[in-house]
XYZ file of C-alpha atoms in Angstrom:
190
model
C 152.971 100.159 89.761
C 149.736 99.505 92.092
C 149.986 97.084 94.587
C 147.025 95.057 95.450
C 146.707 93.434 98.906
C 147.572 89.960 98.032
C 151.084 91.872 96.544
C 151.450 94.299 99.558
C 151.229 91.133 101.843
C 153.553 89.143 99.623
C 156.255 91.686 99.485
C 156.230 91.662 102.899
C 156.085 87.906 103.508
C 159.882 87.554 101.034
C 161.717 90.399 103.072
C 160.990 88.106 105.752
C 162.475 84.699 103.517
C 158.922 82.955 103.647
C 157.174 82.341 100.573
C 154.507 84.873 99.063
C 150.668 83.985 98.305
C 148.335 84.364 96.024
C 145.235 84.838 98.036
C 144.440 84.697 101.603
C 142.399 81.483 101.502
C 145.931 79.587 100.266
C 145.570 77.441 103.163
C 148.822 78.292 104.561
C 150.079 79.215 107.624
C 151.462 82.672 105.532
C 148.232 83.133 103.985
C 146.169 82.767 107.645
C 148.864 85.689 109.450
C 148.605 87.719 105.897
C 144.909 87.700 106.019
C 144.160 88.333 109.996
C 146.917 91.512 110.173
C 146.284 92.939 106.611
C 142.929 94.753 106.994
C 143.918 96.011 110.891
C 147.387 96.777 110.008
C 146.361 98.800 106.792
C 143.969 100.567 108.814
C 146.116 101.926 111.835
C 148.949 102.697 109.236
C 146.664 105.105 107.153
C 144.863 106.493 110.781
C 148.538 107.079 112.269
C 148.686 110.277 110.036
C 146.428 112.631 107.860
C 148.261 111.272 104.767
C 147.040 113.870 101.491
C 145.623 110.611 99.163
C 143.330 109.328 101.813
C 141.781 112.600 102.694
C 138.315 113.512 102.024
C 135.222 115.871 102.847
C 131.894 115.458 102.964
C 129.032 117.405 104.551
C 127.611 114.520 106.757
C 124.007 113.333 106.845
C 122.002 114.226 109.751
C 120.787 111.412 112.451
C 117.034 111.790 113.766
C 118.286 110.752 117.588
C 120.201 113.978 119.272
C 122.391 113.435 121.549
C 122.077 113.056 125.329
C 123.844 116.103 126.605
C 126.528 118.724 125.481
C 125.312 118.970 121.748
C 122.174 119.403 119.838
C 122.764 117.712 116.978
C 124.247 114.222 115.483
C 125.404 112.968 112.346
C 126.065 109.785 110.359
C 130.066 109.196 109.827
C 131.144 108.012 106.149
C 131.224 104.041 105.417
C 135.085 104.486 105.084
C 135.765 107.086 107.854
C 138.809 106.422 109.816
C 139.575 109.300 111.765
C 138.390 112.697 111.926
C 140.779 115.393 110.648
C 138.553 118.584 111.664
C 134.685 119.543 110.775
C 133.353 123.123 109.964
C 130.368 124.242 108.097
C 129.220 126.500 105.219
C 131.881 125.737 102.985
C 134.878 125.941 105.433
C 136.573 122.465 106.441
C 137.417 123.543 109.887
C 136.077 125.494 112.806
C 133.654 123.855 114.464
C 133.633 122.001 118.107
C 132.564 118.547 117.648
C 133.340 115.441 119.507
C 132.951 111.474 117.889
C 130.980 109.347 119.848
C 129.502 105.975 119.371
C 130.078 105.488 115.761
C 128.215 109.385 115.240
C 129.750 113.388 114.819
C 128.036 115.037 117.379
C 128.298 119.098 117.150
C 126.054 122.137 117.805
C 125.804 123.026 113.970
C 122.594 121.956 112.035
C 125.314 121.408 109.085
C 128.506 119.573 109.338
C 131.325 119.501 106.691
C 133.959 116.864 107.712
C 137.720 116.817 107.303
C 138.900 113.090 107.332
C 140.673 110.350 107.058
C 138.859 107.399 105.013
C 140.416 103.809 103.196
C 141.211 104.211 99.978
C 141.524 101.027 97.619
C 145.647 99.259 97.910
C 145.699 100.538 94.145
C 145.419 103.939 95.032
C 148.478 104.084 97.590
C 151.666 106.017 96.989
C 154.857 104.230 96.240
C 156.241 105.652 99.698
C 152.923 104.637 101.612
C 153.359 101.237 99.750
C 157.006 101.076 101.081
C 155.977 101.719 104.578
C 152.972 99.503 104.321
C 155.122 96.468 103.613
C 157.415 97.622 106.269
C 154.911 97.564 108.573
C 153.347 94.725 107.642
C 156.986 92.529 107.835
C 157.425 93.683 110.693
C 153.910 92.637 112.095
C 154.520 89.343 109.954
C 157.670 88.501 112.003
C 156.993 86.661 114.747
C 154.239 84.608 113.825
C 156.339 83.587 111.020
C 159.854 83.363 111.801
C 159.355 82.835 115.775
C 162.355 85.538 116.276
C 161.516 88.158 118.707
C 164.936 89.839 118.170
C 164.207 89.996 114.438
C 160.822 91.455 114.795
C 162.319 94.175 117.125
C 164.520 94.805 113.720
C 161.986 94.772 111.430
C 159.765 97.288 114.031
C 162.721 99.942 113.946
C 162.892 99.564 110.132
C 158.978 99.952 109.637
C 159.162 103.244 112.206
C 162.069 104.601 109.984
C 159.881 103.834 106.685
C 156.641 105.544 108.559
C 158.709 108.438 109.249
C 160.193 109.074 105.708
C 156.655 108.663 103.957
C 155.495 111.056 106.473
C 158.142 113.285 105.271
C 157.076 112.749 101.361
C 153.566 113.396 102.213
C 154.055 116.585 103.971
C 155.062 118.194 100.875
C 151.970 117.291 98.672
C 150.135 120.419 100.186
C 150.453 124.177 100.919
C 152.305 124.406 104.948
C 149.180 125.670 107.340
C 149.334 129.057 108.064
C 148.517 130.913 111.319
C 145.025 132.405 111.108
C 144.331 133.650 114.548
C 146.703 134.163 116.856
C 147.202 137.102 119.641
C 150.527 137.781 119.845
C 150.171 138.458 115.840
C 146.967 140.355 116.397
C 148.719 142.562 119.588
C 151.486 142.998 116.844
C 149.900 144.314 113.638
C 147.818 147.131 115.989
């Protein structure tokens, strides 16, 4: 079943005993922490790992300003990039040097094709991501709600346990990488 935020946030809010909401603008102290963490918690949860549902490619859009030094070209990052996973170009999703700076892919490639990490809608999460989310997000609830450090040090080892197994689940939606290029391989097969 997809979870929306509201329901992410509220499952998180009753493994902590407070009482769940049905919006962020409740007016309630729950609804105030719930609606100041959500968005930034989401976000480093889902840029802590190159998770297989949230990532994308896209061959980037050129900027008209070049950089000031090192590379000769820049590039306009997606409206829900998060992280970069790896660029290449001409069809290949990895490969090229590039470096992120000031909100802009800067590389020596008039073409960029760009591996990455963007924010999918809360409907489109996995069940283990979901799991993990709410861990995360009790955890991150804790102290503003219950005032108990000691329980929020709990609920942190229980989210890092949750972040571990979805990492595990992910890891199997694709093929394992492969080693392409390496010497002592090369030196090998001569």
């Amino acid at each position: 079943m997809a979870l929306s935020d509201i329901a992410l946030c509220s499952r998180a809010l009753i493994r902590l005993g407070a009482a769940p909401i049905t919006s962020f603008l409740d007016g309630t102290a729950e609804s105030d922490i719930a609606g100041a963490l959500f968005g930034p918690v989401r976000d480093a949860l889902l840029s802590a790992y190159g998770w297989s549902f949230a990532t994308g490619q896209v061959v980037l859009n050129p900027d008209v300003t070049a950089p000031v030094a090192d590379y000769a070209h820049a590039f306009h990052l997606p409206s829900d990039y998060l992280r970069a996973l790896s660029a290449g170009t001409a069809g290949r999703g990895r490969g090229l040097n590039y470096r992120i700076a000031r909100g802009r892919l800067q590389a020596n490639s008039d073409s960029v094709l760009l591996t990455y990490i963007f924010r999918p809608e809360e409907e489109e999460f996995p069940p283990y991501f979901d799991a993990a989310l709410i861990a995360r997000l009790s955890a991150e609830f804790c102290i503003p709600v219950t005032e108990n450090t000691s329980r929020a040090e709990a609920m942190f080892r229980l989210a890092d346990g949750e972040f571990q197994r979805a990492r595990q689940i992910d890891a199997q939606q694709d093929s394992p990488n492969r080693i392409e290029d390496f010497s002592l391989i090369d030196v090998r097969n001569s």
